[in-house]
Amino acid sequence: MSRLPPPASAFDSVCSSRLLYSGRRGRHTMGVEPVEDLRGSLAFTTLTDVLQFLSTTGRTGELWVEGGPNQRASQVYFDHGSVYHAQEGTTTGIDALVEIISWVEGTFIFSTNKACPTVTIEVSLQNALVEAARRLDEHRREIAERDHKRAPQRLLSSFAESSEVLAAILTARDGSPLASANPDDTVKMEELGKGLKTLIETIDGLGGAHGCQPFGGF
């Protein structure tokens, strides 16, 4: 039965208490019989930590991961601690690594003596993880910005649906609509926007006459 070497880092100590080891044999690959020697759950660790552990301990084999929103399967291949290939569905390389390390739920199994089928990652694991983390942060920012832009529309739509108003509109200072809700299509939104522009100009004029500064908006 294959066992991992004695803990050599802080993460190794975590592994000894949180990961399960097994000597179950897997399927044959390239004439060599693979041996499953590490398995665990993402409930107790992160894939980034697992990848770094396999790298620092110089492992060769396949990390098989099942997780994500739809419990999809993915693979990451190591050769003497270096990562050479990652695949998630039809996606490979760094793009696949971005998806894989974003998973916070699932299970993983590492099997030794499984040959890497191809090379899609040609940088060190550390550089690959840095790039994957950068892309993941960028993707999250894009989602946050998109949600922020959609927030006024969602707010107005919710307000219109839960009240007896005929329509609701949010405009810029020039009267151009930023978001609108017109459930019954009974209000001419362009005319309403122009009316609000006139109202804003009137209020600014009255405020200016009394030494007040115009409201700059949000």
CSV table of C-alpha atoms in Angstrom, one decimal:
chain,number,residue,atom,x,y,z
A,1,MET,CA,0.0,0.0,0.0
A,2,SER,CA,1.4,3.4,-1.0
A,3,ARG,CA,1.7,6.1,1.6
A,4,LEU,CA,2.7,9.7,1.5
A,5,PRO,CA,6.1,10.7,2.9
A,6,PRO,CA,6.3,12.2,6.4
A,7,PRO,CA,4.9,15.8,6.6
A,8,ALA,CA,7.5,18.3,5.3
A,9,SER,CA,5.5,21.5,5.6
A,10,ALA,CA,2.7,23.2,7.5
A,11,PHE,CA,0.2,22.0,4.9
A,12,ASP,CA,1.5,18.4,5.3
A,13,SER,CA,0.5,18.6,8.9
A,14,VAL,CA,-3.0,19.7,7.9
A,15,CYS,CA,-3.1,16.9,5.4
A,16,SER,CA,-2.3,14.3,8.0
A,17,SER,CA,-5.5,15.2,9.9
A,18,ARG,CA,-7.8,16.3,7.1
A,19,LEU,CA,-7.1,14.1,4.1
A,20,LEU,CA,-7.7,10.4,3.7
A,21,TYR,CA,-5.0,8.1,2.3
A,22,SER,CA,-5.7,5.0,0.4
A,23,GLY,CA,-3.9,2.2,-1.4
A,24,ARG,CA,-6.7,1.5,-3.8
A,25,ARG,CA,-5.4,0.7,-7.3
A,26,GLY,CA,-6.7,2.6,-10.3
A,27,ARG,CA,-6.9,1.8,-14.0
A,28,HIS,CA,-3.8,1.0,-16.0
A,29,THR,CA,-2.1,3.8,-18.0
A,30,MET,CA,0.8,3.5,-20.3
A,31,GLY,CA,1.5,0.0,-19.0
A,32,VAL,CA,2.1,1.3,-15.4
A,33,GLU,CA,-0.5,0.5,-12.7
A,34,PRO,CA,-1.6,3.8,-11.1
A,35,VAL,CA,-2.0,3.9,-7.3
A,36,GLU,CA,-4.4,6.2,-5.6
A,37,ASP,CA,-2.5,7.6,-2.6
A,38,LEU,CA,-4.3,10.8,-1.7
A,39,ARG,CA,-7.9,11.9,-1.5
A,40,GLY,CA,-9.9,14.6,0.4
A,41,SER,CA,-12.7,17.0,0.4
A,42,LEU,CA,-12.7,20.7,-0.4
A,43,ALA,CA,-14.7,21.2,2.8
A,44,PHE,CA,-11.4,21.0,4.6
A,45,THR,CA,-8.9,22.6,2.3
A,46,THR,CA,-8.6,24.6,-1.0
A,47,LEU,CA,-7.4,23.3,-4.4
A,48,THR,CA,-4.7,25.9,-4.4
A,49,ASP,CA,-3.2,24.4,-1.2
A,50,VAL,CA,-3.6,20.9,-2.6
A,51,LEU,CA,-1.8,21.9,-5.8
A,52,GLN,CA,1.0,23.5,-3.9
A,53,PHE,CA,1.4,20.5,-1.7
A,54,LEU,CA,1.7,18.1,-4.7
A,55,SER,CA,4.3,20.5,-6.2
A,56,THR,CA,6.5,20.8,-3.0
A,57,THR,CA,6.4,17.1,-2.5
A,58,GLY,CA,7.5,16.4,-6.1
A,59,ARG,CA,4.5,14.3,-7.1
A,60,THR,CA,4.0,12.6,-10.4
A,61,GLY,CA,0.4,11.7,-11.4
A,62,GLU,CA,-3.1,12.9,-11.9
A,63,LEU,CA,-5.2,15.0,-9.6
A,64,TRP,CA,-8.8,14.2,-10.3
A,65,VAL,CA,-11.3,16.7,-9.0
A,66,GLU,CA,-15.1,16.6,-9.0
A,67,GLY,CA,-16.8,19.8,-8.0
A,68,GLY,CA,-18.2,23.1,-9.1
A,69,PRO,CA,-21.9,24.1,-9.5
A,70,ASN,CA,-22.7,21.0,-11.4
A,71,GLN,CA,-20.2,18.5,-9.9
A,72,ARG,CA,-18.1,18.5,-13.0
A,73,ALA,CA,-14.9,16.4,-13.3
A,74,SER,CA,-11.5,17.9,-14.0
A,75,GLN,CA,-7.9,16.8,-14.1
A,76,VAL,CA,-4.5,18.3,-13.3
A,77,TYR,CA,-1.3,16.4,-14.2
A,78,PHE,CA,2.0,16.6,-12.4
A,79,ASP,CA,5.5,15.4,-13.3
A,80,HIS,CA,8.0,15.5,-10.4
A,81,GLY,CA,6.2,18.4,-8.9
A,82,SER,CA,5.7,20.5,-12.0
A,83,VAL,CA,2.2,21.0,-13.5
A,84,TYR,CA,2.0,20.4,-17.2
A,85,HIS,CA,-1.7,20.0,-18.0
A,86,ALA,CA,-5.1,21.0,-16.7
A,87,GLN,CA,-8.5,20.1,-18.2
A,88,GLU,CA,-12.0,21.0,-17.2
A,89,GLY,CA,-14.5,19.7,-19.8
A,90,THR,CA,-13.3,21.0,-23.2
A,91,THR,CA,-11.2,23.8,-21.5
A,92,THR,CA,-7.5,23.3,-21.0
A,93,GLY,CA,-4.4,25.0,-19.7
A,94,ILE,CA,-4.6,28.1,-17.5
A,95,ASP,CA,-8.2,28.7,-18.5
A,96,ALA,CA,-9.1,25.3,-17.0
A,97,LEU,CA,-7.0,26.1,-13.9
A,98,VAL,CA,-9.0,29.3,-13.4
A,99,GLU,CA,-12.2,27.4,-13.3
A,100,ILE,CA,-10.9,24.6,-11.1
A,101,ILE,CA,-9.4,26.7,-8.3
A,102,SER,CA,-12.7,28.7,-8.1
A,103,TRP,CA,-14.5,25.6,-6.8
A,104,VAL,CA,-15.1,25.6,-3.0
A,105,GLU,CA,-17.1,22.3,-2.9
A,106,GLY,CA,-16.2,18.9,-4.1
A,107,THR,CA,-13.7,16.0,-3.7
A,108,PHE,CA,-10.3,15.2,-5.1
A,109,ILE,CA,-8.2,12.1,-5.7
A,110,PHE,CA,-4.5,12.0,-6.6
A,111,SER,CA,-3.2,8.9,-8.3
A,112,THR,CA,0.5,8.3,-8.9
A,113,ASN,CA,2.1,6.9,-12.1
A,114,LYS,CA,-0.5,8.4,-14.4
A,115,ALA,CA,1.2,9.9,-17.5
A,116,CYS,CA,0.4,13.4,-18.6
A,117,PRO,CA,-1.5,13.1,-22.0
A,118,THR,CA,-0.4,16.5,-23.3
A,119,VAL,CA,1.2,19.8,-22.3
A,120,THR,CA,-1.0,22.9,-22.0
A,121,ILE,CA,0.8,24.7,-19.2
A,122,GLU,CA,4.4,25.8,-19.8
A,123,VAL,CA,5.0,28.0,-16.7
A,124,SER,CA,5.8,27.1,-13.1
A,125,LEU,CA,2.9,26.2,-10.8
A,126,GLN,CA,3.4,29.4,-8.8
A,127,ASN,CA,3.2,31.5,-12.0
A,128,ALA,CA,0.2,29.6,-13.2
A,129,LEU,CA,-1.6,30.1,-9.9
A,130,VAL,CA,-0.8,33.8,-9.9
A,131,GLU,CA,-2.2,34.2,-13.4
A,132,ALA,CA,-5.3,32.1,-12.6
A,133,ALA,CA,-5.9,34.1,-9.5
A,134,ARG,CA,-5.6,37.4,-11.5
A,135,ARG,CA,-8.1,36.2,-14.1
A,136,LEU,CA,-10.4,35.0,-11.4
A,137,ASP,CA,-10.3,38.4,-9.6
A,138,GLU,CA,-10.9,40.2,-12.9
A,139,HIS,CA,-13.9,38.0,-13.6
A,140,ARG,CA,-15.3,38.7,-10.2
A,141,ARG,CA,-14.8,42.4,-10.7
A,142,GLU,CA,-16.6,42.3,-14.0
A,143,ILE,CA,-19.6,40.5,-12.4
A,144,ALA,CA,-19.6,43.0,-9.5
A,145,GLU,CA,-19.6,46.0,-12.0
A,146,ARG,CA,-22.3,44.4,-14.1
A,147,ASP,CA,-24.5,43.8,-11.0
A,148,HIS,CA,-23.8,47.4,-9.9
A,149,LYS,CA,-25.0,48.8,-13.2
A,150,ARG,CA,-28.1,46.6,-13.1
A,151,ALA,CA,-28.9,47.6,-9.5
A,152,PRO,CA,-31.0,50.7,-10.4
A,153,GLN,CA,-33.0,48.8,-13.0
A,154,ARG,CA,-33.7,46.0,-10.5
A,155,LEU,CA,-34.7,48.5,-7.9
A,156,LEU,CA,-37.1,50.4,-10.1
A,157,SER,CA,-38.6,47.2,-11.5
A,158,SER,CA,-39.2,45.8,-8.0
A,159,PHE,CA,-40.7,49.1,-6.9
A,160,ALA,CA,-43.0,49.3,-9.9
A,161,GLU,CA,-44.2,45.7,-9.4
A,162,SER,CA,-44.8,46.0,-5.6
A,163,SER,CA,-46.7,49.3,-5.7
A,164,GLU,CA,-49.5,51.1,-7.6
A,165,VAL,CA,-47.3,53.4,-9.6
A,166,LEU,CA,-47.8,53.5,-13.3
A,167,ALA,CA,-44.1,53.9,-14.1
A,168,ALA,CA,-40.7,54.8,-12.5
A,169,ILE,CA,-37.7,56.3,-14.1
A,170,LEU,CA,-34.1,57.2,-13.0
A,171,THR,CA,-32.5,59.9,-15.2
A,172,ALA,CA,-29.2,61.7,-15.5
A,173,ARG,CA,-29.2,65.5,-15.1
A,174,ASP,CA,-29.7,65.9,-18.8
A,175,GLY,CA,-32.9,63.9,-18.6
A,176,SER,CA,-31.6,60.8,-20.4
A,177,PRO,CA,-33.0,57.7,-18.7
A,178,LEU,CA,-30.6,55.5,-16.8
A,179,ALA,CA,-33.2,52.9,-15.8
A,180,SER,CA,-37.0,52.7,-16.1
A,181,ALA,CA,-39.9,50.5,-15.3
A,182,ASN,CA,-43.1,50.9,-17.2
A,183,PRO,CA,-45.1,47.7,-16.6
A,184,ASP,CA,-48.3,48.8,-18.4
A,185,ASP,CA,-46.6,50.8,-21.1
A,186,THR,CA,-48.9,53.7,-20.3
A,187,VAL,CA,-46.3,56.4,-19.7
A,188,LYS,CA,-44.2,58.0,-22.4
A,189,MET,CA,-40.8,57.7,-20.7
A,190,GLU,CA,-39.0,60.1,-23.0
A,191,GLU,CA,-41.5,62.8,-22.2
A,192,LEU,CA,-41.2,62.0,-18.5
A,193,GLY,CA,-37.4,62.3,-18.7
A,194,LYS,CA,-37.6,65.7,-20.5
A,195,GLY,CA,-40.1,66.8,-17.8
A,196,LEU,CA,-37.6,65.8,-15.1
A,197,LYS,CA,-34.8,67.6,-16.8
A,198,THR,CA,-36.9,70.8,-16.8
A,199,LEU,CA,-37.7,70.3,-13.1
A,200,ILE,CA,-34.0,69.8,-12.3
A,201,GLU,CA,-33.0,72.9,-14.1
A,202,THR,CA,-35.8,74.9,-12.3
A,203,ILE,CA,-34.6,73.6,-8.9
A,204,ASP,CA,-31.0,74.4,-9.8
A,205,GLY,CA,-32.0,77.9,-10.8
A,206,LEU,CA,-33.9,78.5,-7.6
A,207,GLY,CA,-31.1,77.2,-5.6
A,208,GLY,CA,-28.6,79.3,-7.4
A,209,ALA,CA,-30.6,82.4,-6.6
A,210,HIS,CA,-30.2,81.6,-2.9
A,211,GLY,CA,-26.5,80.7,-3.2
A,212,CYS,CA,-27.0,76.9,-3.2
A,213,GLN,CA,-24.7,74.6,-5.2
A,214,PRO,CA,-26.4,72.2,-7.6
A,215,PHE,CA,-26.6,68.6,-6.5
A,216,GLY,CA,-23.8,66.6,-8.3
A,217,GLY,CA,-25.7,63.3,-8.3
A,218,PHE,CA,-24.4,59.9,-7.3
